PDB file of C-alpha atoms in Angstrom:
ATOM      1  CA  MET E   1     -14.232 -23.509 -20.996  1.00  0.00           C
ATOM      2  CA  ASN E   2     -17.618 -24.350 -19.502  1.00  0.00           C
ATOM      3  CA  ARG E   3     -16.384 -27.130 -17.286  1.00  0.00           C
ATOM      4  CA  LEU E   4     -14.081 -24.570 -15.653  1.00  0.00           C
ATOM      5  CA  ARG E   5     -16.961 -22.375 -14.501  1.00  0.00           C
ATOM      6  CA  THR E   6     -18.349 -24.527 -11.694  1.00  0.00           C
ATOM      7  CA  SER E   7     -16.232 -23.555  -8.693  1.00  0.00           C
ATOM      8  CA  ARG E   8     -17.337 -19.996  -8.008  1.00  0.00           C
ATOM      9  CA  LYS E   9     -20.601 -20.777  -6.303  1.00  0.00           C
ATOM     10  CA  ALA E  10     -18.828 -23.173  -3.927  1.00  0.00           C
ATOM     11  CA  VAL E  11     -16.286 -20.535  -2.953  1.00  0.00           C
ATOM     12  CA  VAL E  12     -18.984 -17.956  -2.251  1.00  0.00           C
ATOM     13  CA  ALA E  13     -20.902 -20.482  -0.149  1.00  0.00           C
ATOM     14  CA  ASP E  14     -17.776 -21.195   1.908  1.00  0.00           C
ATOM     15  CA  ALA E  15     -17.228 -17.483   2.505  1.00  0.00           C
ATOM     16  CA  SER E  16     -20.721 -17.064   3.917  1.00  0.00           C
ATOM     17  CA  LYS E  17     -20.006 -19.678   6.572  1.00  0.00           C
ATOM     18  CA  GLU E  18     -16.949 -17.840   7.876  1.00  0.00           C
ATOM     19  CA  ALA E  19     -18.664 -15.470  10.274  1.00  0.00           C
ATOM     20  CA  GLY E  20     -19.731 -18.169  12.775  1.00  0.00           C
ATOM     21  CA  ARG E  21     -17.289 -20.959  13.464  1.00  0.00           C
ATOM     22  CA  PRO E  22     -13.627 -21.029  12.374  1.00  0.00           C
ATOM     23  CA  ALA E  23     -13.046 -21.781   8.708  1.00  0.00           C
ATOM     24  CA  ALA E  24     -10.016 -22.075   6.450  1.00  0.00           C
ATOM     25  CA  ARG E  25      -9.458 -19.748   3.509  1.00  0.00           C
ATOM     26  CA  PHE E  26      -6.953 -20.392   0.737  1.00  0.00           C
ATOM     27  CA  ARG E  27      -5.467 -17.508  -1.173  1.00  0.00           C
ATOM     28  CA  MET E  28      -3.169 -18.067  -4.099  1.00  0.00           C
ATOM     29  CA  ARG E  29      -0.794 -15.474  -5.455  1.00  0.00           C
ATOM     30  CA  VAL E  30       1.176 -15.914  -8.640  1.00  0.00           C
ATOM     31  CA  GLY E  31       4.220 -13.850  -9.431  1.00  0.00           C
ATOM     32  CA  ARG E  32       7.971 -13.470  -9.526  1.00  0.00           C
ATOM     33  CA  GLY E  33       9.413 -12.847  -6.070  1.00  0.00           C
ATOM     34  CA  ASP E  34       7.498  -9.926  -4.545  1.00  0.00           C
ATOM     35  CA  LEU E  35       5.877  -8.933  -7.845  1.00  0.00           C
ATOM     36  CA  ILE E  36       2.363 -10.389  -7.794  1.00  0.00           C
ATOM     37  CA  SER E  37       0.798 -10.903 -11.237  1.00  0.00           C
ATOM     38  CA  VAL E  38      -2.362 -12.665 -10.102  1.00  0.00           C
ATOM     39  CA  GLY E  39      -3.963 -12.669  -6.663  1.00  0.00           C
ATOM     40  CA  PRO E  40      -7.369 -12.577  -4.976  1.00  0.00           C
ATOM     41  CA  GLY E  41      -7.899  -8.803  -5.480  1.00  0.00           C
ATOM     42  CA  LYS E  42      -7.208  -8.953  -9.198  1.00  0.00           C
ATOM     43  CA  ILE E  43      -9.434 -11.985  -9.729  1.00  0.00           C
ATOM     44  CA  THR E  44     -12.308 -10.358  -7.821  1.00  0.00           C
ATOM     45  CA  LEU E  45     -11.861  -7.267 -10.004  1.00  0.00           C
ATOM     46  CA  LEU E  46     -11.965  -9.356 -13.199  1.00  0.00           C
ATOM     47  CA  GLU E  47     -15.190 -11.010 -12.035  1.00  0.00           C
ATOM     48  CA  ALA E  48     -16.706  -7.584 -11.368  1.00  0.00           C
ATOM     49  CA  ILE E  49     -15.660  -6.355 -14.835  1.00  0.00           C
ATOM     50  CA  GLU E  50     -17.257  -9.448 -16.332  1.00  0.00           C
ATOM     51  CA  GLN E  51     -20.527  -8.563 -14.596  1.00  0.00           C
ATOM     52  CA  THR E  52     -20.540  -4.798 -15.137  1.00  0.00           C
ATOM     53  CA  HIS E  53     -18.704  -4.474 -18.498  1.00  0.00           C
ATOM     54  CA  SER E  54     -16.989  -1.399 -17.067  1.00  0.00           C
ATOM     55  CA  ILE E  55     -13.830  -0.908 -15.013  1.00  0.00           C
ATOM     56  CA  THR E  56     -15.392   2.108 -13.246  1.00  0.00           C
ATOM     57  CA  ALA E  57     -18.571   0.243 -12.331  1.00  0.00           C
ATOM     58  CA  ALA E  58     -16.567  -2.858 -11.381  1.00  0.00           C
ATOM     59  CA  ALA E  59     -14.318  -0.852  -9.040  1.00  0.00           C
ATOM     60  CA  LYS E  60     -17.378   0.742  -7.419  1.00  0.00           C
ATOM     61  CA  SER E  61     -19.134  -2.604  -6.964  1.00  0.00           C
ATOM     62  CA  ILE E  62     -16.184  -4.031  -4.993  1.00  0.00           C
ATOM     63  CA  ARG E  63     -15.384  -0.742  -3.185  1.00  0.00           C
ATOM     64  CA  MET E  64     -12.048  -0.312  -4.934  1.00  0.00           C
ATOM     65  CA  SER E  65     -10.843   3.076  -6.164  1.00  0.00           C
ATOM     66  CA  TYR E  66     -11.079   3.662  -9.906  1.00  0.00           C
ATOM     67  CA  ARG E  67      -7.368   4.490  -9.927  1.00  0.00           C
ATOM     68  CA  ARG E  68      -6.404   1.254  -8.182  1.00  0.00           C
ATOM     69  CA  ALA E  69      -8.633  -0.775 -10.499  1.00  0.00           C
ATOM     70  CA  TRP E  70      -6.891   0.677 -13.566  1.00  0.00           C
ATOM     71  CA  ILE E  71      -3.457  -0.004 -12.066  1.00  0.00           C
ATOM     72  CA  LEU E  72      -4.394  -3.622 -11.344  1.00  0.00           C
ATOM     73  CA  VAL E  73      -5.789  -4.104 -14.858  1.00  0.00           C
ATOM     74  CA  ASP E  74      -2.619  -2.578 -16.362  1.00  0.00           C
ATOM     75  CA  GLU E  75      -0.390  -4.787 -14.197  1.00  0.00           C
ATOM     76  CA  MET E  76      -2.328  -7.879 -15.184  1.00  0.00           C
ATOM     77  CA  ASN E  77      -2.408  -7.092 -18.879  1.00  0.00           C
ATOM     78  CA  ALA E  78       1.347  -6.401 -18.800  1.00  0.00           C
ATOM     79  CA  SER E  79       2.171  -9.679 -17.061  1.00  0.00           C
ATOM     80  CA  LEU E  80       0.035 -11.874 -19.343  1.00  0.00           C
ATOM     81  CA  LYS E  81       0.903 -13.083 -22.831  1.00  0.00           C
ATOM     82  CA  ARG E  82      -2.479 -11.711 -23.979  1.00  0.00           C
ATOM     83  CA  PRO E  83      -4.497  -9.066 -22.087  1.00  0.00           C
ATOM     84  CA  ALA E  84      -7.240 -10.150 -19.669  1.00  0.00           C
ATOM     85  CA  VAL E  85      -9.367  -7.037 -20.204  1.00  0.00           C
ATOM     86  CA  ALA E  86     -10.281  -5.345 -23.486  1.00  0.00           C
ATOM     87  CA  SER E  87     -11.534  -1.762 -23.366  1.00  0.00           C
ATOM     88  CA  SER E  88     -13.278   0.197 -26.106  1.00  0.00           C
ATOM     89  CA  ILE E  89     -13.516   3.984 -26.173  1.00  0.00           C
ATOM     90  CA  GLY E  90     -16.570   5.991 -27.200  1.00  0.00           C
ATOM     91  CA  GLY E  91     -19.451   4.677 -29.301  1.00  0.00           C
ATOM     92  CA  GLU E  92     -23.148   4.861 -28.424  1.00  0.00           C
ATOM     93  CA  SER E  93     -22.688   3.314 -24.985  1.00  0.00           C
ATOM     94  CA  GLY E  94     -19.647   5.488 -24.161  1.00  0.00           C
ATOM     95  CA  GLY E  95     -17.212   2.592 -24.382  1.00  0.00           C
ATOM     96  CA  GLY E  96     -16.758  -0.234 -21.941  1.00  0.00           C
ATOM     97  CA  SER E  97     -14.543  -3.109 -20.836  1.00  0.00           C
ATOM     98  CA  THR E  98     -14.959  -6.821 -21.185  1.00  0.00           C
ATOM     99  CA  LEU E  99     -12.943  -9.878 -20.285  1.00  0.00           C
ATOM    100  CA  THR E 100     -11.035 -11.459 -23.119  1.00  0.00           C
ATOM    101  CA  GLU E 101     -10.889 -15.214 -23.536  1.00  0.00           C
ATOM    102  CA  THR E 102      -7.614 -15.112 -21.562  1.00  0.00           C
ATOM    103  CA  GLY E 103      -9.345 -13.132 -18.810  1.00  0.00           C
ATOM    104  CA  MET E 104     -12.188 -15.664 -18.613  1.00  0.00           C
ATOM    105  CA  GLU E 105      -9.732 -18.548 -18.538  1.00  0.00           C
ATOM    106  CA  LEU E 106      -7.636 -16.877 -15.829  1.00  0.00           C
ATOM    107  CA  VAL E 107     -10.647 -16.353 -13.548  1.00  0.00           C
ATOM    108  CA  ALA E 108     -11.957 -19.862 -14.139  1.00  0.00           C
ATOM    109  CA  LEU E 109      -8.574 -21.513 -13.493  1.00  0.00           C
ATOM    110  CA  TYR E 110      -7.980 -19.425 -10.365  1.00  0.00           C
ATOM    111  CA  ARG E 111     -11.352 -20.274  -8.840  1.00  0.00           C
ATOM    112  CA  ARG E 112     -11.019 -23.939  -9.774  1.00  0.00           C
ATOM    113  CA  ILE E 113      -7.569 -24.061  -8.154  1.00  0.00           C
ATOM    114  CA  GLU E 114      -9.013 -22.629  -4.913  1.00  0.00           C
ATOM    115  CA  ALA E 115     -11.823 -25.187  -4.951  1.00  0.00           C
ATOM    116  CA  THR E 116      -9.429 -28.064  -5.726  1.00  0.00           C
ATOM    117  CA  ALA E 117      -7.125 -27.021  -2.873  1.00  0.00           C
ATOM    118  CA  GLU E 118      -9.971 -26.838  -0.377  1.00  0.00           C
ATOM    119  CA  LYS E 119     -11.293 -30.236  -1.425  1.00  0.00           C
ATOM    120  CA  ALA E 120      -7.893 -31.967  -1.409  1.00  0.00           C
ATOM    121  CA  CYS E 121      -7.035 -30.557   2.009  1.00  0.00           C
ATOM    122  CA  ALA E 122     -10.434 -31.055   3.639  1.00  0.00           C
ATOM    123  CA  PRO E 123      -9.380 -33.923   5.966  1.00  0.00           C
ATOM    124  CA  ASP E 124      -6.293 -32.081   7.295  1.00  0.00           C
ATOM    125  CA  ILE E 125      -8.242 -28.814   7.541  1.00  0.00           C
ATOM    126  CA  ARG E 126     -10.819 -30.606   9.689  1.00  0.00           C
ATOM    127  CA  ARG E 127      -7.989 -31.910  11.901  1.00  0.00           C
ATOM    128  CA  LEU E 128      -6.538 -28.416  12.222  1.00  0.00           C
ATOM    129  CA  LEU E 129      -9.913 -26.850  13.002  1.00  0.00           C
ATOM    130  CA  LYS E 130     -10.378 -29.390  15.808  1.00  0.00           C
ATOM    131  CA  LEU E 131      -7.356 -27.855  17.558  1.00  0.00           C
ATOM    132  CA  LEU E 132      -9.251 -24.541  17.782  1.00  0.00           C
ATOM    133  CA  ARG E 133     -11.756 -23.578  20.447  1.00  0.00           C
TER     134      ARG E 133
ATOM    135  CA  MET I   1       3.248 -37.264  14.396  1.00  0.00           C
ATOM    136  CA  ASN I   2       6.402 -38.112  12.458  1.00  0.00           C
ATOM    137  CA  ARG I   3       4.631 -38.801   9.201  1.00  0.00           C
ATOM    138  CA  LEU I   4       3.362 -35.215   9.330  1.00  0.00           C
ATOM    139  CA  ARG I   5       6.849 -33.692   9.294  1.00  0.00           C
ATOM    140  CA  THR I   6       7.837 -34.286   5.686  1.00  0.00           C
ATOM    141  CA  SER I   7       6.432 -31.281   3.853  1.00  0.00           C
ATOM    142  CA  ARG I   8       8.594 -28.427   5.119  1.00  0.00           C
ATOM    143  CA  LYS I   9      11.624 -29.046   2.970  1.00  0.00           C
ATOM    144  CA  ALA I  10       9.450 -29.110  -0.157  1.00  0.00           C
ATOM    145  CA  VAL I  11       7.888 -25.755   0.700  1.00  0.00           C
ATOM    146  CA  VAL I  12      11.290 -24.144   1.288  1.00  0.00           C
ATOM    147  CA  ALA I  13      12.543 -25.540  -2.023  1.00  0.00           C
ATOM    148  CA  ASP I  14       9.535 -24.038  -3.827  1.00  0.00           C
ATOM    149  CA  ALA I  15      10.142 -20.652  -2.225  1.00  0.00           C
ATOM    150  CA  SER I  16      13.725 -20.564  -3.489  1.00  0.00           C
ATOM    151  CA  LYS I  17      12.534 -20.933  -7.062  1.00  0.00           C
ATOM    152  CA  GLU I  18      10.257 -17.898  -6.857  1.00  0.00           C
ATOM    153  CA  ALA I  19      12.810 -15.222  -7.708  1.00  0.00           C
ATOM    154  CA  GLY I  20      13.253 -16.255 -11.370  1.00  0.00           C
ATOM    155  CA  ARG I  21      10.178 -17.361 -13.260  1.00  0.00           C
ATOM    156  CA  PRO I  22       6.581 -16.929 -12.061  1.00  0.00           C
ATOM    157  CA  ALA I  23       5.459 -19.333  -9.367  1.00  0.00           C
ATOM    158  CA  ALA I  24       2.291 -19.907  -7.372  1.00  0.00           C
ATOM    159  CA  ARG I  25       2.177 -19.531  -3.602  1.00  0.00           C
ATOM    160  CA  PHE I  26      -0.656 -20.778  -1.427  1.00  0.00           C
ATOM    161  CA  ARG I  27      -1.406 -19.122   1.861  1.00  0.00           C
ATOM    162  CA  MET I  28      -3.998 -20.499   4.217  1.00  0.00           C
ATOM    163  CA  ARG I  29      -5.610 -18.487   6.966  1.00  0.00           C
ATOM    164  CA  VAL I  30      -7.896 -19.978   9.576  1.00  0.00           C
ATOM    165  CA  GLY I  31     -10.234 -17.893  11.645  1.00  0.00           C
ATOM    166  CA  ARG I  32     -13.686 -16.521  12.298  1.00  0.00           C
ATOM    167  CA  GLY I  33     -14.574 -13.717   9.893  1.00  0.00           C
ATOM    168  CA  ASP I  34     -11.741 -11.156  10.047  1.00  0.00           C
ATOM    169  CA  LEU I  35     -10.207 -12.680  13.193  1.00  0.00           C
ATOM    170  CA  ILE I  36      -7.303 -14.842  12.025  1.00  0.00           C
ATOM    171  CA  SER I  37      -6.285 -17.607  14.450  1.00  0.00           C
ATOM    172  CA  VAL I  38      -3.693 -19.297  12.242  1.00  0.00           C
ATOM    173  CA  GLY I  39      -1.852 -17.898   9.232  1.00  0.00           C
ATOM    174  CA  PRO I  40       1.560 -17.924   7.563  1.00  0.00           C
ATOM    175  CA  GLY I  41       3.153 -15.409   9.992  1.00  0.00           C
ATOM    176  CA  LYS I  42       2.104 -17.334  13.079  1.00  0.00           C
ATOM    177  CA  ILE I  43       3.262 -20.664  11.674  1.00  0.00           C
ATOM    178  CA  THR I  44       6.669 -19.222  10.704  1.00  0.00           C
ATOM    179  CA  LEU I  45       6.948 -17.852  14.252  1.00  0.00           C
ATOM    180  CA  LEU I  46       6.129 -21.255  15.769  1.00  0.00           C
ATOM    181  CA  GLU I  47       8.811 -22.884  13.611  1.00  0.00           C
ATOM    182  CA  ALA I  48      11.337 -20.292  14.774  1.00  0.00           C
ATOM    183  CA  ILE I  49      10.382 -20.910  18.432  1.00  0.00           C
ATOM    184  CA  GLU I  50      10.831 -24.636  17.860  1.00  0.00           C
ATOM    185  CA  GLN I  51      14.359 -23.973  16.592  1.00  0.00           C
ATOM    186  CA  THR I  52      15.440 -21.307  19.099  1.00  0.00           C
ATOM    187  CA  HIS I  53      13.489 -22.329  22.233  1.00  0.00           C
ATOM    188  CA  SER I  54      12.910 -18.642  22.869  1.00  0.00           C
ATOM    189  CA  ILE I  55      10.242 -16.175  21.713  1.00  0.00           C
ATOM    190  CA  THR I  56      12.783 -13.321  21.748  1.00  0.00           C
ATOM    191  CA  ALA I  57      15.329 -15.233  19.668  1.00  0.00           C
ATOM    192  CA  ALA I  58      12.588 -16.544  17.379  1.00  0.00           C
ATOM    193  CA  ALA I  59      11.279 -13.029  16.734  1.00  0.00           C
ATOM    194  CA  LYS I  60      14.803 -11.793  15.972  1.00  0.00           C
ATOM    195  CA  SER I  61      15.518 -14.699  13.600  1.00  0.00           C
ATOM    196  CA  ILE I  62      12.476 -13.862  11.460  1.00  0.00           C
ATOM    197  CA  ARG I  63      12.870 -10.064  11.809  1.00  0.00           C
ATOM    198  CA  MET I  64       9.675  -9.674  13.798  1.00  0.00           C
ATOM    199  CA  SER I  65       9.414  -7.331  16.770  1.00  0.00           C
ATOM    200  CA  TYR I  66       9.447  -8.986  20.189  1.00  0.00           C
ATOM    201  CA  ARG I  67       6.183  -7.233  21.001  1.00  0.00           C
ATOM    202  CA  ARG I  68       4.456  -8.533  17.870  1.00  0.00           C
ATOM    203  CA  ALA I  69       5.755 -12.057  18.488  1.00  0.00           C
ATOM    204  CA  TRP I  70       4.267 -12.073  21.979  1.00  0.00           C
ATOM    205  CA  ILE I  71       0.946 -10.758  20.693  1.00  0.00           C
ATOM    206  CA  LEU I  72       0.810 -13.491  18.022  1.00  0.00           C
ATOM    207  CA  VAL I  73       1.660 -16.208  20.557  1.00  0.00           C
ATOM    208  CA  ASP I  74      -1.012 -14.876  22.930  1.00  0.00           C
ATOM    209  CA  GLU I  75      -3.597 -14.756  20.125  1.00  0.00           C
ATOM    210  CA  MET I  76      -2.762 -18.308  19.077  1.00  0.00           C
ATOM    211  CA  ASN I  77      -2.808 -19.736  22.575  1.00  0.00           C
ATOM    212  CA  ALA I  78      -6.150 -18.023  23.227  1.00  0.00           C
ATOM    213  CA  SER I  79      -7.752 -19.394  20.073  1.00  0.00           C
ATOM    214  CA  LEU I  80      -6.606 -23.001  20.586  1.00  0.00           C
ATOM    215  CA  LYS I  81      -8.126 -25.581  22.913  1.00  0.00           C
ATOM    216  CA  ARG I  82      -4.611 -26.132  24.314  1.00  0.00           C
ATOM    217  CA  PRO I  83      -1.716 -23.642  24.002  1.00  0.00           C
ATOM    218  CA  ALA I  84       0.786 -23.996  21.150  1.00  0.00           C
ATOM    219  CA  VAL I  85       3.693 -22.490  23.109  1.00  0.00           C
ATOM    220  CA  ALA I  86       4.758 -23.232  26.679  1.00  0.00           C
ATOM    221  CA  SER I  87       7.026 -20.717  28.411  1.00  0.00           C
ATOM    222  CA  SER I  88       9.016 -21.229  31.608  1.00  0.00           C
ATOM    223  CA  ILE I  89      10.382 -18.366  33.687  1.00  0.00           C
ATOM    224  CA  GLY I  90      13.801 -18.322  35.363  1.00  0.00           C
ATOM    225  CA  GLY I  91      15.911 -21.398  36.053  1.00  0.00           C
ATOM    226  CA  GLU I  92      19.551 -21.890  35.121  1.00  0.00           C
ATOM    227  CA  SER I  93      18.999 -21.010  31.476  1.00  0.00           C
ATOM    228  CA  GLY I  94      16.839 -17.966  32.287  1.00  0.00           C
ATOM    229  CA  GLY I  95      13.634 -19.629  31.108  1.00  0.00           C
ATOM    230  CA  GLY I  96      12.571 -20.330  27.577  1.00  0.00           C
ATOM    231  CA  SER I  97       9.726 -21.305  25.297  1.00  0.00           C
ATOM    232  CA  THR I  98       8.966 -24.536  23.521  1.00  0.00           C
ATOM    233  CA  LEU I  99       6.229 -25.827  21.280  1.00  0.00           C
ATOM    234  CA  THR I 100       3.687 -28.042  22.957  1.00  0.00           C
ATOM    235  CA  GLU I 101       2.393 -31.173  21.270  1.00  0.00           C
ATOM    236  CA  THR I 102      -0.500 -29.033  19.990  1.00  0.00           C
ATOM    237  CA  GLY I 103       1.989 -26.494  18.609  1.00  0.00           C
ATOM    238  CA  MET I 104       3.950 -29.223  16.810  1.00  0.00           C
ATOM    239  CA  GLU I 105       0.759 -30.703  15.388  1.00  0.00           C
ATOM    240  CA  LEU I 106      -0.476 -27.292  14.242  1.00  0.00           C
ATOM    241  CA  VAL I 107       2.760 -26.543  12.356  1.00  0.00           C
ATOM    242  CA  ALA I 108       2.891 -30.007  10.807  1.00  0.00           C
ATOM    243  CA  LEU I 109      -0.750 -29.927   9.682  1.00  0.00           C
ATOM    244  CA  TYR I 110      -0.410 -26.410   8.276  1.00  0.00           C
ATOM    245  CA  ARG I 111       2.687 -27.248   6.223  1.00  0.00           C
ATOM    246  CA  ARG I 112       1.201 -30.529   5.040  1.00  0.00           C
ATOM    247  CA  ILE I 113      -1.977 -28.695   3.931  1.00  0.00           C
ATOM    248  CA  GLU I 114       0.132 -26.241   1.889  1.00  0.00           C
ATOM    249  CA  ALA I 115       2.032 -29.095   0.251  1.00  0.00           C
ATOM    250  CA  THR I 116      -1.174 -31.059  -0.454  1.00  0.00           C
ATOM    251  CA  ALA I 117      -2.780 -27.991  -2.036  1.00  0.00           C
ATOM    252  CA  GLU I 118       0.216 -27.338  -4.281  1.00  0.00           C
ATOM    253  CA  LYS I 119       0.345 -30.956  -5.386  1.00  0.00           C
ATOM    254  CA  ALA I 120      -3.405 -31.297  -6.023  1.00  0.00           C
ATOM    255  CA  CYS I 121      -3.489 -28.063  -8.029  1.00  0.00           C
ATOM    256  CA  ALA I 122      -0.255 -28.577  -9.964  1.00  0.00           C
ATOM    257  CA  PRO I 123      -1.899 -29.235 -13.377  1.00  0.00           C
ATOM    258  CA  ASP I 124      -4.163 -26.150 -13.186  1.00  0.00           C
ATOM    259  CA  ILE I 125      -1.312 -24.044 -11.795  1.00  0.00           C
ATOM    260  CA  ARG I 126       0.784 -25.040 -14.812  1.00  0.00           C
ATOM    261  CA  ARG I 127      -2.096 -24.018 -17.097  1.00  0.00           C
ATOM    262  CA  LEU I 128      -2.395 -20.679 -15.316  1.00  0.00           C
ATOM    263  CA  LEU I 129       1.362 -20.022 -15.441  1.00  0.00           C
ATOM    264  CA  LYS I 130       1.286 -20.617 -19.197  1.00  0.00           C
ATOM    265  CA  LEU I 131      -0.976 -17.551 -19.538  1.00  0.00           C
ATOM    266  CA  LEU I 132       1.832 -15.409 -18.094  1.00  0.00           C
ATOM    267  CA  ARG I 133       4.720 -13.946 -20.035  1.00  0.00           C
TER     268      ARG I 133
END
């Protein structure tokens, strides 16, 4: 899994450049027809859960409502062969949520796909950006 | 320019497969911060203008309001070094709109970028799809 975890920093760096001159952003959505199983919002939420070990704290950290975060987690877990998020109830720490191995793999693949797309398309993206003011 | 025009059929074919099993869709947006100069809606509109030679007919063919179509064309033309759409008023045919060379190049580059991204990411996309039910 480790070799999958290299793309995130690059994506964040790209995002920080967007304010000034025009830049291209790829977004990938995976689903059946209009039903989206995996998209940018869900992946960002998974990353926040990985950092906070809590769906509530994760939702807060990305300014998403707690209710919406739970719906997205439920949708994801239902559309995957194995759940992406595992939650425990109670205990000394009052329970918490962590990414499963599937969840980690999903995030890593998604971010690597974004990075691969941007790299493969870089020459044509440069050509397209040259058409802009 | 001709070598740029090969990707569209492939993209349409991919879209038709989406209803059944899960599939991945790439969408690219180009802009400064939240201001989007080029995205999937604008490119679809340009393609419709290319086919209908009319912004009104193009809007109708993709179920977009006439008002929104004009706003998108204005936004695009303003963000490009040269306009993507040229409109003529009056004449025997009552005027019309066509894509400029810049408009044709923009559409071709955009569709080729989508196709390149899907091809470059195909192995990881297959891995990701295998995580889904």
